[in-house]
Each structure stands twice: as structure tokens, then as C-alpha cells.
mmCIF file of C-alpha atoms in Angstrom:
data_model
loop_
_atom_site.group_PDB
_atom_site.id
_atom_site.type_symbol
_atom_site.label_atom_id
_atom_site.label_comp_id
_atom_site.label_asym_id
_atom_site.label_seq_id
_atom_site.Cartn_x
_atom_site.Cartn_y
_atom_site.Cartn_z
ATOM 1 C CA ASN W 22 -8.840 9.899 -38.966
ATOM 2 C CA VAL W 23 -5.254 8.952 -39.867
ATOM 3 C CA ILE W 24 -6.392 7.383 -43.151
ATOM 4 C CA SER W 25 -8.652 10.346 -43.908
ATOM 5 C CA PHE W 26 -5.699 12.650 -43.266
ATOM 6 C CA GLY W 27 -3.709 10.666 -45.812
ATOM 7 C CA LEU W 28 -6.513 11.118 -48.320
ATOM 8 C CA PHE W 29 -6.512 14.876 -47.769
ATOM 9 C CA LEU W 30 -2.728 14.913 -48.287
ATOM 10 C CA SER W 31 -2.912 13.040 -51.602
ATOM 11 C CA PRO W 32 -2.997 16.254 -53.747
ATOM 12 C CA VAL W 33 0.355 17.413 -52.301
ATOM 13 C CA PRO W 34 2.423 16.209 -55.315
ATOM 14 C CA THR W 35 0.142 18.174 -57.636
ATOM 15 C CA PHE W 36 0.645 21.384 -55.690
ATOM 16 C CA VAL W 37 4.381 20.843 -55.337
ATOM 17 C CA LYS W 38 4.452 20.662 -59.125
ATOM 18 C CA ILE W 39 2.359 23.855 -59.410
ATOM 19 C CA TRP W 40 4.626 25.627 -56.921
ATOM 20 C CA LYS W 41 7.804 24.590 -58.744
ATOM 21 C CA GLN W 42 6.479 25.536 -62.181
ATOM 22 C CA LYS W 43 4.681 28.627 -60.836
ATOM 23 C CA ALA W 44 1.751 27.807 -63.097
ATOM 24 C CA VAL W 45 -1.434 25.744 -62.734
ATOM 25 C CA GLU W 46 -1.340 24.652 -66.392
ATOM 26 C CA GLN W 47 -4.505 22.611 -67.081
ATOM 27 C CA PHE W 48 -5.229 21.626 -63.491
ATOM 28 C CA SER W 49 -8.751 22.363 -62.319
ATOM 29 C CA PRO W 50 -9.726 23.963 -58.983
ATOM 30 C CA ILE W 51 -13.128 22.241 -58.999
ATOM 31 C CA PRO W 52 -12.153 19.093 -57.021
ATOM 32 C CA TYR W 53 -10.621 21.197 -54.237
ATOM 33 C CA LEU W 54 -13.546 23.606 -54.155
ATOM 34 C CA ALA W 55 -15.931 20.647 -53.957
ATOM 35 C CA THR W 56 -13.944 19.059 -51.129
ATOM 36 C CA LEU W 57 -13.842 22.396 -49.299
ATOM 37 C CA LEU W 58 -17.641 22.639 -49.351
ATOM 38 C CA ASN W 59 -17.970 19.004 -48.324
ATOM 39 C CA CYS W 60 -15.665 19.583 -45.324
ATOM 40 C CA MET W 61 -17.594 22.688 -44.273
ATOM 41 C CA LEU W 62 -20.855 20.734 -44.274
ATOM 42 C CA TRP W 63 -19.390 17.856 -42.253
ATOM 43 C CA VAL W 64 -17.846 20.217 -39.698
ATOM 44 C CA PHE W 65 -21.254 21.826 -39.219
ATOM 45 C CA TYR W 66 -22.904 18.393 -39.009
ATOM 46 C CA GLY W 67 -20.499 17.282 -36.285
ATOM 47 C CA LEU W 68 -20.960 20.323 -34.043
ATOM 48 C CA PRO W 69 -22.745 19.735 -30.701
ATOM 49 C CA ILE W 70 -25.576 22.066 -31.746
ATOM 50 C CA VAL W 71 -26.382 19.776 -34.686
ATOM 51 C CA HIS W 72 -25.158 16.226 -33.979
ATOM 52 C CA PRO W 73 -23.597 15.784 -30.509
ATOM 53 C CA ASN W 74 -20.722 13.375 -29.779
ATOM 54 C CA SER W 75 -19.209 13.559 -33.272
ATOM 55 C CA ILE W 76 -15.723 14.787 -32.374
ATOM 56 C CA LEU W 77 -14.011 12.528 -34.950
ATOM 57 C CA VAL W 78 -16.128 14.002 -37.736
ATOM 58 C CA VAL W 79 -15.300 17.555 -36.665
ATOM 59 C CA THR W 80 -11.559 17.061 -36.182
ATOM 60 C CA ILE W 81 -10.777 15.355 -39.497
ATOM 61 C CA ASN W 82 -12.977 17.636 -41.570
ATOM 62 C CA SER W 83 -11.549 20.716 -39.853
ATOM 63 C CA THR W 84 -8.121 19.444 -40.883
ATOM 64 C CA GLY W 85 -9.393 18.892 -44.408
ATOM 65 C CA LEU W 86 -10.829 22.394 -44.432
ATOM 66 C CA ILE W 87 -7.422 23.869 -43.578
ATOM 67 C CA LEU W 88 -5.591 21.757 -46.171
ATOM 68 C CA GLU W 89 -8.067 22.569 -48.940
ATOM 69 C CA GLY W 90 -7.697 26.246 -48.034
ATOM 70 C CA ILE W 91 -3.919 25.926 -48.458
ATOM 71 C CA TYR W 92 -4.320 24.135 -51.800
ATOM 72 C CA LEU W 93 -6.690 26.791 -53.100
ATOM 73 C CA THR W 94 -4.392 29.580 -51.915
ATOM 74 C CA ILE W 95 -1.502 28.076 -53.895
ATOM 75 C CA PHE W 96 -3.792 27.547 -56.869
ATOM 76 C CA PHE W 97 -4.974 31.159 -56.672
ATOM 77 C CA LEU W 98 -1.429 32.565 -56.489
ATOM 78 C CA TYR W 99 -0.294 30.812 -59.666
ATOM 79 C CA SER W 100 -3.499 31.168 -61.700
ATOM 80 C CA PRO W 101 -4.145 33.618 -64.546
ATOM 81 C CA CYS W 102 -6.483 36.516 -63.803
ATOM 82 C CA LYS W 103 -9.611 34.952 -65.333
ATOM 83 C CA LEU W 104 -9.183 31.759 -63.354
ATOM 84 C CA ARG W 105 -8.601 33.721 -60.148
ATOM 85 C CA ILE W 106 -11.930 35.456 -60.658
ATOM 86 C CA LYS W 107 -13.601 32.088 -61.222
ATOM 87 C CA VAL W 108 -12.122 30.678 -58.003
ATOM 88 C CA LEU W 109 -13.229 33.730 -56.022
ATOM 89 C CA MET W 110 -16.750 33.431 -57.435
ATOM 90 C CA TYR W 111 -16.961 29.775 -56.441
ATOM 91 C CA LEU W 112 -15.638 30.554 -52.957
ATOM 92 C CA ALA W 113 -18.138 33.383 -52.520
ATOM 93 C CA ALA W 114 -20.967 31.092 -53.617
ATOM 94 C CA GLU W 115 -19.875 28.350 -51.204
ATOM 95 C CA ILE W 116 -19.594 30.755 -48.276
ATOM 96 C CA ALA W 117 -23.012 32.227 -49.081
ATOM 97 C CA PHE W 118 -24.495 28.736 -49.336
ATOM 98 C CA MET W 119 -23.015 27.665 -45.998
ATOM 99 C CA ALA W 120 -24.195 30.863 -44.327
ATOM 100 C CA ALA W 121 -27.702 30.188 -45.629
ATOM 101 C CA VAL W 122 -27.614 26.567 -44.440
ATOM 102 C CA VAL W 123 -26.432 27.570 -40.962
ATOM 103 C CA ALA W 124 -29.024 30.338 -40.690
ATOM 104 C CA VAL W 125 -31.930 28.184 -41.872
ATOM 105 C CA VAL W 126 -31.012 25.158 -39.758
ATOM 106 C CA LEU W 127 -30.431 27.074 -36.537
ATOM 107 C CA THR W 128 -33.525 29.255 -36.864
ATOM 108 C CA THR W 129 -36.075 26.739 -38.167
ATOM 109 C CA ALA W 130 -34.938 23.397 -36.724
ATOM 110 C CA HIS W 131 -35.095 23.352 -32.943
ATOM 111 C CA THR W 132 -34.151 19.739 -32.179
ATOM 112 C CA HIS W 133 -30.940 17.812 -32.711
ATOM 113 C CA ASP W 134 -32.789 15.141 -34.685
ATOM 114 C CA LEU W 135 -34.224 17.617 -37.182
ATOM 115 C CA ARG W 136 -30.952 19.520 -37.535
ATOM 116 C CA SER W 137 -29.065 16.260 -38.052
ATOM 117 C CA LEU W 138 -31.591 15.213 -40.687
ATOM 118 C CA ILE W 139 -31.342 18.428 -42.718
ATOM 119 C CA VAL W 140 -27.565 18.779 -42.594
ATOM 120 C CA GLY W 141 -27.082 15.028 -42.954
ATOM 121 C CA ILE W 142 -29.044 14.953 -46.215
ATOM 122 C CA LEU W 143 -26.888 17.771 -47.593
ATOM 123 C CA CYS W 144 -23.738 15.917 -46.503
ATOM 124 C CA VAL W 145 -24.920 12.763 -48.262
ATOM 125 C CA ILE W 146 -25.613 14.668 -51.487
ATOM 126 C CA PHE W 147 -22.316 16.558 -51.628
ATOM 127 C CA GLY W 148 -20.280 13.684 -50.186
ATOM 128 C CA THR W 149 -21.653 11.318 -52.821
ATOM 129 C CA CYS W 150 -20.847 13.819 -55.571
ATOM 130 C CA MET W 151 -17.285 14.135 -54.292
ATOM 131 C CA TYR W 152 -16.787 10.370 -54.152
ATOM 132 C CA ALA W 153 -18.444 9.889 -57.563
ATOM 133 C CA SER W 154 -15.960 12.153 -59.354
ATOM 134 C CA PRO W 155 -13.506 9.241 -59.966
ATOM 135 C CA LEU W 156 -16.119 7.624 -62.231
ATOM 136 C CA ALA W 157 -14.809 9.788 -65.075
ATOM 137 C CA VAL W 158 -11.281 8.614 -64.288
ATOM 138 C CA MET W 159 -12.330 4.968 -64.297
ATOM 139 C CA LYS W 160 -13.991 5.385 -67.692
ATOM 140 C CA LEU W 161 -10.822 6.949 -69.072
ATOM 141 C CA VAL W 162 -8.654 4.150 -67.652
ATOM 142 C CA ILE W 163 -10.782 1.602 -69.499
ATOM 143 C CA GLN W 164 -10.742 3.640 -72.720
ATOM 144 C CA THR W 165 -6.979 4.249 -72.704
ATOM 145 C CA ARG W 166 -5.989 0.977 -70.982
ATOM 146 C CA SER W 167 -3.660 3.093 -68.851
ATOM 147 C CA VAL W 168 -3.612 3.937 -65.129
ATOM 148 C CA LYS W 169 -1.537 7.102 -65.561
ATOM 149 C CA TYR W 170 -4.715 9.087 -64.888
ATOM 150 C CA MET W 171 -5.421 7.223 -61.634
ATOM 151 C CA PRO W 172 -2.733 7.332 -58.888
ATOM 152 C CA PHE W 173 -2.596 4.119 -56.858
ATOM 153 C CA THR W 174 -2.091 5.905 -53.523
ATOM 154 C CA LEU W 175 -5.205 8.031 -54.043
ATOM 155 C CA SER W 176 -7.290 4.975 -54.967
ATOM 156 C CA LEU W 177 -6.009 3.010 -51.958
ATOM 157 C CA ALA W 178 -6.522 5.929 -49.567
ATOM 158 C CA GLY W 179 -10.050 6.461 -50.887
ATOM 159 C CA PHE W 180 -10.903 2.786 -50.400
ATOM 160 C CA LEU W 181 -9.458 2.560 -46.874
ATOM 161 C CA ASN W 182 -11.048 5.862 -45.900
ATOM 162 C CA GLY W 183 -14.449 4.661 -47.108
ATOM 163 C CA VAL W 184 -14.137 1.337 -45.276
ATOM 164 C CA CYS W 185 -13.065 2.933 -41.983
ATOM 165 C CA TRP W 186 -15.768 5.593 -41.969
ATOM 166 C CA THR W 187 -18.442 3.097 -43.046
ATOM 167 C CA THR W 188 -17.444 0.821 -40.163
ATOM 168 C CA TYR W 189 -17.520 3.770 -37.754
ATOM 169 C CA ALA W 190 -20.936 4.812 -39.076
ATOM 170 C CA LEU W 191 -22.382 1.310 -38.728
ATOM 171 C CA ILE W 192 -21.228 1.159 -35.107
ATOM 172 C CA ARG W 193 -22.856 4.548 -34.502
ATOM 173 C CA PHE W 194 -25.861 3.651 -36.702
ATOM 174 C CA ASP W 195 -25.384 6.909 -38.613
ATOM 175 C CA ILE W 196 -26.944 6.518 -42.063
ATOM 176 C CA PHE W 197 -25.690 9.919 -43.234
ATOM 177 C CA ILE W 198 -22.061 8.857 -42.812
ATOM 178 C CA THR W 199 -22.720 5.319 -44.064
ATOM 179 C CA ILE W 200 -24.131 6.170 -47.513
ATOM 180 C CA PRO W 201 -21.405 8.423 -48.998
ATOM 181 C CA ASN W 202 -18.539 6.510 -47.396
ATOM 182 C CA GLY W 203 -19.994 3.148 -48.396
ATOM 183 C CA LEU W 204 -20.092 4.403 -51.979
ATOM 184 C CA GLY W 205 -16.565 5.759 -51.534
ATOM 185 C CA ALA W 206 -15.342 2.318 -50.451
ATOM 186 C CA LEU W 207 -17.071 0.717 -53.443
ATOM 187 C CA PHE W 208 -15.621 3.207 -55.939
ATOM 188 C CA GLY W 209 -12.189 2.830 -54.338
ATOM 189 C CA LEU W 210 -12.357 -0.965 -54.641
ATOM 190 C CA ILE W 211 -13.326 -0.708 -58.312
ATOM 191 C CA GLN W 212 -10.378 1.630 -58.912
ATOM 192 C CA LEU W 213 -7.984 -0.835 -57.262
ATOM 193 C CA VAL W 214 -9.325 -3.660 -59.436
ATOM 194 C CA LEU W 215 -8.871 -1.517 -62.557
ATOM 195 C CA TYR W 216 -5.370 -0.618 -61.411
ATOM 196 C CA ALA W 217 -4.482 -4.303 -61.077
ATOM 197 C CA ILE W 218 -5.889 -5.028 -64.543
ATOM 198 C CA TYR W 219 -4.298 -2.145 -66.459
ATOM 199 C CA PHE W 220 -1.075 -1.443 -64.544
ATOM 200 C CA ARG W 221 1.109 -3.594 -66.800
ATOM 201 C CA ALA W 222 -0.385 -1.999 -69.915
ATOM 202 C CA THR W 223 0.616 1.521 -68.805
ATOM 203 C CA PRO W 224 3.697 2.932 -70.629
ATOM 204 C CA GLN W 225 6.579 3.165 -68.156
ATOM 205 C CA ASP W 226 7.512 6.664 -69.356
ATOM 206 C CA GLN W 227 4.139 7.999 -68.177
ATOM 207 C CA PRO W 228 3.993 7.597 -64.388
ATOM 208 C CA ALA W 229 0.606 7.288 -62.734
ATOM 209 C CA GLY W 230 -0.963 10.494 -61.576
ATOM 210 C CA GLU W 231 1.001 12.985 -63.675
ATOM 211 C CA VAL W 232 -1.873 13.880 -65.962
ATOM 212 C CA GLU W 233 -5.085 15.352 -64.659
ATOM 213 C CA LEU W 234 -8.436 14.994 -66.317
ATOM 214 C CA PRO W 235 -9.919 17.977 -68.130
ATOM 215 C CA SER W 236 -11.861 20.162 -65.730
ATOM 216 C CA LYS W 237 -15.232 19.342 -67.278
ATOM 217 C CA THR W 238 -14.889 15.700 -66.229
ATOM 218 C CA LEU W 239 -14.244 16.673 -62.624
ATOM 219 C CA GLU W 240 -17.106 19.050 -62.050
ATOM 220 C CA VAL W 241 -19.592 18.045 -59.383
#
């Protein structure tokens, strides 16, 4: 949970920059909206009515839910009108989707096993999409031979988070936690290897993590 908390805190420098400049510039809300939905699904999955004895899953994803809400609030405050409308539309769609998932699962699935299966599959899908988003970053690192697009702390936190949750899932024999976090650990390891390869080639006047990818590369 501590490592996962660190992963959720990794966007803080980005939002400090947005707050200081009072503008979102070219930053995209998509990664934070995607993480918000992912956290909502995992919180629902960890509830006693779906998958009992999953307090660690609920606590860390509830924390993530709060942090992503704060990030999106800051993003909304400093966005132009058109982008605000876009964010609101995405939020409305996510809330409607979650409401539908909750309603369908609780009314049609009457056992913990079936509820865990349905929600778990959704968590795997959206969790995998969230972890797969760095693939675009890795491609760009190779193309530009620069790690300025890939912060080391985020890569390390993603790797450690994936390893810890995969280990936890293997102990619990929970395939739905194992798959996305196993992939997250793999992607994180690849990022660390790329960082080691291309760190020295990165211009020193362009610190890692200051430039964000175009929004289209981050959509999930």
C-alpha cells in the first residue's frame, strides 16, 4: 500500500506546475480520468459484498480515488472552457458506467464468486489498459534516445507497485489482481532498462519528466 501510495503521488509535480502557471498547457486529463475509473472498479471489487477480505485493495484504491479527484479538480480549475466540458463529459460517462456495473452485478449476480468474476474481469481490462499506457512513452524514448519523457521515479514506483501487488495476489491466488499487476511489473522493468540505456544520452538541460506526451498517445 505504501508503494502504491507513492505511485498515486507521482503526478504531484505536474499539478504543482499547473497550479503555479495557472494553466494546463498541453497536459492531458485522460491518464487521470482512466486511473479514476480504475480505482472505482477496484474499490467495488474489494467490498465485502463482492470479494470479502480485500481490505488492502479497498484502502489503497480509495486513497487513489481521492487523489485523482484532487488532480482532476485542479485540472478543471485551470482548463479552458472546451476542455472543462470534455472533462465533465468523461466524468459523467464514468459515473454512469460505474452505476450500471453496480446495478447489474448486485441485481443479477447473487454469489460472491460470480460477482468477483464479473467485476474482476472489468478490473483486469481497465487495469491492463492503465498499465499499458507507458508503451507509447517507451516507443518515444527509443525514437528520441532521451528519457526526458519518462520520469525515473514513476517508472520505479510502477515496477515496485506491480511486484508487490503481484506477490500479494499470488499468495491470495487472485488471478484478477495478478494479471494487470504482473503486466505492470513487466512494463516497469522494461522502462527501468530503457532508462539505464538512454539516461546518459539525454540532454542535461531537459530534465526527465518535464514534457508530457500528446494526449492522443495516452488515451486508453
